Amino acid sequence: MAEARAETLIDDDRVRVTRFDFAPGDETGWHVHGMDYVITTLTDCQMRLKEPGGETREVMIPAGTVYRREQGVKHNVINGGDAPMTFIETELK
């Protein structure tokens, strides 16, 4: 699978804001979030989430949805749909 395209939009002393663009099947690769973060979906996002222990979850998050997670989340995010997906991740420093 190909890696999602990540573009840093802001990286200052308070936040890091990154735009992620995924073609169908693209993934982030395994990573651990070192900061609390907020996700804002720009498109409908059919996410396949690979999690520690071999678990995989399928989640459909509609465009315009905002959600927050705390640091320490470990996963690989994959576009499990057949359309491109895009979201903005805002990490709180």
XYZ file of C-alpha atoms in Angstrom:
93
model
C 0.000 0.000 0.000
C 1.060 3.577 -0.655
C 1.592 6.154 2.054
C -0.891 8.995 2.536
C 0.340 12.467 1.612
C 0.971 14.639 4.690
C 1.437 18.402 4.401
C 2.362 20.478 7.452
C 0.299 23.672 7.397
C 1.344 25.190 10.757
C 4.078 24.167 13.198
C 4.668 26.710 15.952
C 5.093 26.701 19.719
C 1.373 25.952 20.339
C 0.108 23.623 17.569
C 1.121 21.482 14.625
C -1.546 21.312 11.906
C -1.193 18.680 9.192
C -3.395 17.919 6.188
C -3.611 14.241 5.229
C -4.733 13.193 1.741
C -5.393 9.519 1.031
C -6.109 7.788 -2.258
C -8.090 4.562 -1.799
C -5.858 2.068 0.014
C -3.302 4.661 1.183
C -2.202 4.475 4.813
C -0.332 6.494 7.423
C 1.802 3.585 8.591
C 2.044 2.598 12.244
C 2.520 5.571 14.563
C 1.981 6.700 18.163
C 0.512 10.130 18.839
C 2.871 12.051 21.116
C 0.391 14.892 21.714
C -3.341 15.336 22.253
C -4.964 15.997 18.875
C -8.125 17.045 17.063
C -9.245 15.634 13.701
C -11.473 17.576 11.294
C -12.695 15.582 8.291
C -12.881 17.495 5.013
C -14.404 14.569 3.098
C -16.354 11.495 4.123
C -13.668 9.236 5.585
C -14.046 5.460 5.385
C -11.248 4.662 7.827
C -9.818 1.213 8.413
C -7.965 1.420 11.725
C -5.354 -1.218 12.484
C -4.747 -1.272 16.217
C -2.306 -3.003 18.560
C -3.033 -6.655 19.176
C -4.094 -7.275 15.574
C -7.511 -5.620 15.849
C -8.952 -3.833 12.800
C -11.966 -1.505 12.924
C -13.930 0.053 10.042
C -15.311 3.530 10.771
C -17.226 5.921 8.496
C -16.743 9.527 9.593
C -18.831 12.080 7.657
C -17.280 15.221 6.145
C -17.227 18.125 8.601
C -16.931 15.942 11.701
C -14.563 17.026 14.483
C -13.270 14.695 17.209
C -10.518 14.722 19.837
C -8.127 12.049 21.096
C -5.477 12.033 23.813
C -1.794 11.363 23.283
C -0.655 7.752 23.275
C -3.020 6.455 20.566
C -1.193 3.876 18.446
C -2.589 2.816 15.083
C -2.287 2.679 11.299
C -5.008 4.627 9.462
C -5.980 3.295 6.021
C -8.457 4.656 3.487
C -10.773 1.652 3.363
C -13.144 3.252 0.860
C -13.155 3.652 -2.890
C -12.943 7.478 -2.905
C -10.155 9.849 -1.844
C -10.334 11.029 1.773
C -8.872 14.081 3.482
C -8.663 15.285 7.067
C -6.847 17.913 9.104
C -5.009 16.871 12.268
C -4.320 19.579 14.863
C -1.828 18.492 17.527
C -1.823 20.472 20.782
C 1.634 21.202 22.159
